Amino acid sequence: MQITISRGALFKPLTYVCSVVEKRQTLPILSNVLLQLNNEGELSMTGTDLEVEVITECPAIKGDAGEISLNARKLLDITRALPEEAEITIISDDSKAVIRSGRSRFTVQTLPVEDFPKIETEQWDQTWTLPVSVFKSALARTSFAMAQQDVRFYLNGLLFDSDGTNMKTVATDGHRLAKTECELSSVLTDESITSIVPRKAVIELLRIIEDGDSEMKVSFNSNHMRVELDSVVFTSKLIDGRFPDYDKVIPSEQSKKLRVEKKAFHDTLTRASILTNEKFRGVRLIVSENKIAVSANNPDQEEAFDELPAEYVGEEIEIGFNVGYMIDAINAIDTDMIEITLEDANSSGTIRAPEDDKTVYIVMPMRL
Amino acid sequence: MDQPARYAEAWERAIILVDMNAFFASIEQADHPEWQGLPVGITNGLQGTCIITSSYEARAYGIKTGMRLKEARKLCPDIIQCPARPERYAQVSSAIMQALQQITPDIEIFSVDEAFLDVTHCQRLYGHPEKIARQVKKLVYDVSGVLCSVGLSGDKTTAKFAAKHDKPDGLTVIPPWQARERLEDVPVTELCGIAGGIGRHLAKHGAYTCGDVARLPISVLARRFGNPGRRIWYMCQGADPEPLLLNVPPPKSIGHGKVMPPDTRDKEALLLFLLHMGEKVAARLRRHGLQAQTFYVGLRTRDGWLASRQRSVLPTDDGHHVRALCSQFVEQCWHGEGVHQVQVTALDPRPAHGQQDLFTCNDEMQNVNRVMDSVNERYGEFALAPARLLNRSHMPNVIAPAWKPYGHRQTILKEYGTR
């Protein structure tokens, strides 16, 4: 195989592929990227860790059709180190490949193309189409609440739940929960979907998906999810587990409702968080007539106290929260005001944008 | 230096170390006046064969801690074997520490028989530090009938060094301004906390005595040991900057182990011992308001430890959960090897009752545990316990040197109630 391609065309798709390739691999082939050039002069690149597979496409300047597999990181590092306007030629030669550009020449090892693993997928049970921006914002609004390496493996991912018209995405780590809902443009079948996509795949998707109004396709079967963008095909295994019943923990009625300016509340919490216990990060909120007081203290008996105005009428309530959970939820809301509803010091708090019943954040309190 | 003048002045810092010598044996001698002046060896129960500690009279025969009773009898046929009474030692220790708190609240209980007192701020109240040190000695004797050696200096390390000087009934004063000179020719490994490894590193730089170390650039120690290294440099000059640790720091782990009949291969017996240790760990976690999620479970075989880390779904302080992890471990890792010791340790204890959970609700078990704990608090360990524990081993509890009369290290339940 021989291929010539501009650095500009190669670099970005290559970074997407490389980001799923793990740095340390037990199987040498998994540190490689598979390059395939077809007769139309389109180069496709594949990277995988056996759970997630990314295939990107980019146009070549010229070349002979063929395939080759070489170390992903080295190819990326070489590409990055070349000048921006460079043209890169890759020539396969027996068990080696030569990468040339201008006066630079690199000889790297290759591995047999037949050994490169492909995720085998059966037929898709369901395919949705929806705008790229809608999908991306659904991930961005919820993914931060996913668990990390929790023993309850089904929490280490994002739930996609759909009856066929709407898509709900839900993430929880057992202490807080994020849920959002959006409309699908079209669906191929009437299959409903309840699938958990692993954390790594969600994080990669957020990196790969670029803002824009174009439509994208999302397909599911019982084992895999596939996302098809303009020049990227992203496939991930699903987590085989049962997501907890999230509707049960979203309170339907809470007696205390307050509104507060988002930025002011965010800044107040950030200031108070400096003197929280570094490990547990508890802050105390005291909500009373038209104000919220925030206080924190740490094991060294240092204290922070802050206050801000809020729209609230009702009896005083004092409740503790992990300040990190509060700030995460507030960051995910993009209106100027936020609405918080509470019941008592032992029940969850709900955070949302005012009048928004699509997106909701639930945070369990701390006993302080 | 104009010493008399300085003697009259208040010390800038005054630290007292109290060290109760041959503590367990001294208590036994105080409780059994007929044993005064005789060699006494403390063993773990009557069945125990190992000398935990011995009286000064026994030590004169060459008897050492850790020696088998049989060997000890060879050296000293008349040795009096005395089974340890951890509850009694805990009680005496608590009484002493409580009495010392009347002198100053700035007290660090270093172990069951050692305490640091910072009397810097009591000099106007009681007078010269040396006077306070004498008062401490008298107080300890009045409370317990046990003699102690006391070291007085301007920092913890020098005070500890001083206390070693005149055992078992001494009072050694090293005024802070003489500390550097007194330590000058002392081998650095004689200071508390400087063991072989650090000693060897210092020897590579040609530093054997405290004076040698003081002449090294501080960066030599800092590069190798970081901040603890810098502290060693100051320690060697009689200027250990470390303050007294007034609060017991949170525990890094909480564990219990027990020796079993050799070569035990009965699964039920293994599970019973593990359950026993698991219940103890869980009860201790609860007593100190802690929970843990990662547990070390180990079985000691002739080829070493068969062990693994087991993780529970959520942090727990419930014996049931710990037992479930133990049986999971036995199923996974044990293949019939002969076992002679078991161990269960909570590896990541942290304060409980912090963050509440969305999906779990185990209030009922918490209530059961609360009732069990209050019954046991009053009537003794395992007065109320899972029925299977009726068949548990009745080897007595062992008191650890790190025991303290309060905080998470208090594993011996008080029988007499000292408060």
PDB file of N, CA and C in Angstrom, chain B residues 270-316:
ATOM      1  N   LEU B 270     -13.260 -22.396  60.239  1.00  0.00           N
ATOM      2  CA  LEU B 270     -12.659 -21.202  59.633  1.00  0.00           C
ATOM      3  C   LEU B 270     -13.670 -20.073  59.580  1.00  0.00           C
ATOM      4  N   LEU B 271     -14.863 -20.412  59.100  1.00  0.00           N
ATOM      5  CA  LEU B 271     -15.893 -19.378  58.962  1.00  0.00           C
ATOM      6  C   LEU B 271     -16.269 -18.805  60.316  1.00  0.00           C
ATOM      7  N   LEU B 272     -16.268 -19.681  61.342  1.00  0.00           N
ATOM      8  CA  LEU B 272     -16.609 -19.208  62.678  1.00  0.00           C
ATOM      9  C   LEU B 272     -15.572 -18.201  63.179  1.00  0.00           C
ATOM     10  N   PHE B 273     -14.290 -18.543  62.983  1.00  0.00           N
ATOM     11  CA  PHE B 273     -13.237 -17.628  63.419  1.00  0.00           C
ATOM     12  C   PHE B 273     -13.317 -16.316  62.644  1.00  0.00           C
ATOM     13  N   LEU B 274     -13.574 -16.414  61.335  1.00  0.00           N
ATOM     14  CA  LEU B 274     -13.672 -15.199  60.531  1.00  0.00           C
ATOM     15  C   LEU B 274     -14.882 -14.364  60.959  1.00  0.00           C
ATOM     16  N   LEU B 275     -15.978 -15.042  61.241  1.00  0.00           N
ATOM     17  CA  LEU B 275     -17.175 -14.337  61.701  1.00  0.00           C
ATOM     18  C   LEU B 275     -16.874 -13.604  63.006  1.00  0.00           C
ATOM     19  N   HIS B 276     -16.187 -14.308  63.906  1.00  0.00           N
ATOM     20  CA  HIS B 276     -15.814 -13.742  65.198  1.00  0.00           C
ATOM     21  C   HIS B 276     -15.000 -12.454  64.997  1.00  0.00           C
ATOM     22  N   MET B 277     -13.972 -12.542  64.156  1.00  0.00           N
ATOM     23  CA  MET B 277     -13.131 -11.370  63.920  1.00  0.00           C
ATOM     24  C   MET B 277     -13.904 -10.277  63.185  1.00  0.00           C
ATOM     25  N   GLY B 278     -14.745 -10.704  62.235  1.00  0.00           N
ATOM     26  CA  GLY B 278     -15.543  -9.741  61.474  1.00  0.00           C
ATOM     27  C   GLY B 278     -16.488  -8.966  62.375  1.00  0.00           C
ATOM     28  N   GLU B 279     -17.114  -9.661  63.317  1.00  0.00           N
ATOM     29  CA  GLU B 279     -18.021  -8.996  64.257  1.00  0.00           C
ATOM     30  C   GLU B 279     -17.261  -8.000  65.125  1.00  0.00           C
ATOM     31  N   LYS B 280     -16.045  -8.403  65.520  1.00  0.00           N
ATOM     32  CA  LYS B 280     -15.236  -7.505  66.351  1.00  0.00           C
ATOM     33  C   LYS B 280     -14.877  -6.240  65.568  1.00  0.00           C
ATOM     34  N   VAL B 281     -14.459  -6.442  64.312  1.00  0.00           N
ATOM     35  CA  VAL B 281     -14.087  -5.297  63.481  1.00  0.00           C
ATOM     36  C   VAL B 281     -15.303  -4.382  63.292  1.00  0.00           C
ATOM     37  N   ALA B 282     -16.450  -5.002  62.978  1.00  0.00           N
ATOM     38  CA  ALA B 282     -17.647  -4.197  62.714  1.00  0.00           C
ATOM     39  C   ALA B 282     -18.061  -3.429  63.964  1.00  0.00           C
ATOM     40  N   ALA B 283     -18.005  -4.109  65.123  1.00  0.00           N
ATOM     41  CA  ALA B 283     -18.413  -3.447  66.361  1.00  0.00           C
ATOM     42  C   ALA B 283     -17.488  -2.268  66.655  1.00  0.00           C
ATOM     43  N   ARG B 284     -16.196  -2.462  66.370  1.00  0.00           N
ATOM     44  CA  ARG B 284     -15.242  -1.382  66.656  1.00  0.00           C
ATOM     45  C   ARG B 284     -15.440  -0.218  65.682  1.00  0.00           C
ATOM     46  N   LEU B 285     -15.736  -0.548  64.423  1.00  0.00           N
ATOM     47  CA  LEU B 285     -16.049   0.521  63.464  1.00  0.00           C
ATOM     48  C   LEU B 285     -17.228   1.334  63.983  1.00  0.00           C
ATOM     49  N   ARG B 286     -18.268   0.619  64.451  1.00  0.00           N
ATOM     50  CA  ARG B 286     -19.467   1.326  64.907  1.00  0.00           C
ATOM     51  C   ARG B 286     -19.170   2.166  66.139  1.00  0.00           C
ATOM     52  N   ARG B 287     -18.348   1.606  67.041  1.00  0.00           N
ATOM     53  CA  ARG B 287     -18.088   2.321  68.282  1.00  0.00           C
ATOM     54  C   ARG B 287     -17.465   3.681  68.010  1.00  0.00           C
ATOM     55  N   HIS B 288     -16.708   3.765  66.900  1.00  0.00           N
ATOM     56  CA  HIS B 288     -16.031   5.024  66.612  1.00  0.00           C
ATOM     57  C   HIS B 288     -16.655   5.755  65.442  1.00  0.00           C
ATOM     58  N   GLY B 289     -17.884   5.348  65.108  1.00  0.00           N
ATOM     59  CA  GLY B 289     -18.598   6.070  64.054  1.00  0.00           C
ATOM     60  C   GLY B 289     -17.919   5.977  62.704  1.00  0.00           C
ATOM     61  N   LEU B 290     -17.341   4.822  62.407  1.00  0.00           N
ATOM     62  CA  LEU B 290     -16.645   4.652  61.132  1.00  0.00           C
ATOM     63  C   LEU B 290     -17.340   3.610  60.277  1.00  0.00           C
ATOM     64  N   GLN B 291     -17.014   3.642  58.990  1.00  0.00           N
ATOM     65  CA  GLN B 291     -17.440   2.590  58.065  1.00  0.00           C
ATOM     66  C   GLN B 291     -16.276   2.294  57.145  1.00  0.00           C
ATOM     67  N   ALA B 292     -16.279   1.096  56.545  1.00  0.00           N
ATOM     68  CA  ALA B 292     -15.218   0.771  55.605  1.00  0.00           C
ATOM     69  C   ALA B 292     -15.806   0.017  54.432  1.00  0.00           C
ATOM     70  N   GLN B 293     -15.088   0.071  53.321  1.00  0.00           N
ATOM     71  CA  GLN B 293     -15.566  -0.600  52.124  1.00  0.00           C
ATOM     72  C   GLN B 293     -14.614  -1.710  51.678  1.00  0.00           C
ATOM     73  N   THR B 294     -13.334  -1.588  52.007  1.00  0.00           N
ATOM     74  CA  THR B 294     -12.375  -2.592  51.588  1.00  0.00           C
ATOM     75  C   THR B 294     -11.884  -3.352  52.815  1.00  0.00           C
ATOM     76  N   PHE B 295     -11.971  -4.658  52.753  1.00  0.00           N
ATOM     77  CA  PHE B 295     -11.573  -5.485  53.882  1.00  0.00           C
ATOM     78  C   PHE B 295     -10.500  -6.475  53.461  1.00  0.00           C
ATOM     79  N   TYR B 296      -9.469  -6.566  54.283  1.00  0.00           N
ATOM     80  CA  TYR B 296      -8.456  -7.594  54.077  1.00  0.00           C
ATOM     81  C   TYR B 296      -8.917  -8.822  54.847  1.00  0.00           C
ATOM     82  N   VAL B 297      -8.976  -9.953  54.158  1.00  0.00           N
ATOM     83  CA  VAL B 297      -9.328 -11.194  54.837  1.00  0.00           C
ATOM     84  C   VAL B 297      -8.174 -12.149  54.604  1.00  0.00           C
ATOM     85  N   GLY B 298      -7.633 -12.714  55.675  1.00  0.00           N
ATOM     86  CA  GLY B 298      -6.456 -13.564  55.516  1.00  0.00           C
ATOM     87  C   GLY B 298      -6.521 -14.825  56.347  1.00  0.00           C
ATOM     88  N   LEU B 299      -5.966 -15.892  55.789  1.00  0.00           N
ATOM     89  CA  LEU B 299      -5.816 -17.152  56.512  1.00  0.00           C
ATOM     90  C   LEU B 299      -4.334 -17.475  56.470  1.00  0.00           C
ATOM     91  N   ARG B 300      -3.754 -17.777  57.624  1.00  0.00           N
ATOM     92  CA  ARG B 300      -2.336 -18.078  57.615  1.00  0.00           C
ATOM     93  C   ARG B 300      -2.135 -19.579  57.535  1.00  0.00           C
ATOM     94  N   THR B 301      -1.461 -20.013  56.508  1.00  0.00           N
ATOM     95  CA  THR B 301      -1.162 -21.428  56.334  1.00  0.00           C
ATOM     96  C   THR B 301       0.334 -21.614  56.538  1.00  0.00           C
ATOM     97  N   ARG B 302       0.776 -22.883  56.442  1.00  0.00           N
ATOM     98  CA  ARG B 302       2.195 -23.122  56.650  1.00  0.00           C
ATOM     99  C   ARG B 302       3.037 -22.404  55.584  1.00  0.00           C
ATOM    100  N   ASP B 303       2.439 -22.158  54.417  1.00  0.00           N
ATOM    101  CA  ASP B 303       3.182 -21.503  53.343  1.00  0.00           C
ATOM    102  C   ASP B 303       3.008 -19.997  53.339  1.00  0.00           C
ATOM    103  N   GLY B 304       2.438 -19.460  54.399  1.00  0.00           N
ATOM    104  CA  GLY B 304       2.263 -18.015  54.447  1.00  0.00           C
ATOM    105  C   GLY B 304       0.802 -17.635  54.385  1.00  0.00           C
ATOM    106  N   TRP B 305       0.578 -16.360  54.135  1.00  0.00           N
ATOM    107  CA  TRP B 305      -0.794 -15.848  54.170  1.00  0.00           C
ATOM    108  C   TRP B 305      -1.516 -16.125  52.869  1.00  0.00           C
ATOM    109  N   LEU B 306      -2.715 -16.633  53.021  1.00  0.00           N
ATOM    110  CA  LEU B 306      -3.644 -16.781  51.917  1.00  0.00           C
ATOM    111  C   LEU B 306      -4.625 -15.638  52.132  1.00  0.00           C
ATOM    112  N   ALA B 307      -4.539 -14.612  51.297  1.00  0.00           N
ATOM    113  CA  ALA B 307      -5.308 -13.423  51.656  1.00  0.00           C
ATOM    114  C   ALA B 307      -5.790 -12.687  50.429  1.00  0.00           C
ATOM    115  N   SER B 308      -6.816 -11.890  50.609  1.00  0.00           N
ATOM    116  CA  SER B 308      -7.227 -11.033  49.508  1.00  0.00           C
ATOM    117  C   SER B 308      -7.979  -9.842  50.061  1.00  0.00           C
ATOM    118  N   ARG B 309      -8.138  -8.840  49.200  1.00  0.00           N
ATOM    119  CA  ARG B 309      -8.924  -7.666  49.565  1.00  0.00           C
ATOM    120  C   ARG B 309     -10.308  -7.859  49.001  1.00  0.00           C
ATOM    121  N   GLN B 310     -11.302  -7.707  49.850  1.00  0.00           N
ATOM    122  CA  GLN B 310     -12.679  -7.860  49.408  1.00  0.00           C
ATOM    123  C   GLN B 310     -13.352  -6.506  49.517  1.00  0.00           C
ATOM    124  N   ARG B 311     -14.143  -6.176  48.515  1.00  0.00           N
ATOM    125  CA  ARG B 311     -14.807  -4.877  48.517  1.00  0.00           C
ATOM    126  C   ARG B 311     -16.308  -5.048  48.649  1.00  0.00           C
ATOM    127  N   SER B 312     -16.891  -4.333  49.564  1.00  0.00           N
ATOM    128  CA  SER B 312     -18.346  -4.396  49.688  1.00  0.00           C
ATOM    129  C   SER B 312     -18.960  -3.324  48.786  1.00  0.00           C
ATOM    130  N   VAL B 313     -20.241  -3.476  48.511  1.00  0.00           N
ATOM    131  CA  VAL B 313     -20.898  -2.561  47.572  1.00  0.00           C
ATOM    132  C   VAL B 313     -20.848  -1.127  48.094  1.00  0.00           C
ATOM    133  N   LEU B 314     -21.172  -0.976  49.357  1.00  0.00           N
ATOM    134  CA  LEU B 314     -21.145   0.353  49.961  1.00  0.00           C
ATOM    135  C   LEU B 314     -20.323   0.263  51.231  1.00  0.00           C
ATOM    136  N   PRO B 315     -19.801   1.391  51.716  1.00  0.00           N
ATOM    137  CA  PRO B 315     -19.105   1.354  52.998  1.00  0.00           C
ATOM    138  C   PRO B 315     -20.036   0.779  54.061  1.00  0.00           C
ATOM    139  N   THR B 316     -19.508  -0.060  54.938  1.00  0.00           N
ATOM    140  CA  THR B 316     -20.376  -0.737  55.901  1.00  0.00           C
ATOM    141  C   THR B 316     -19.751  -0.768  57.291  1.00  0.00           C
TER     142      THR B 316
END
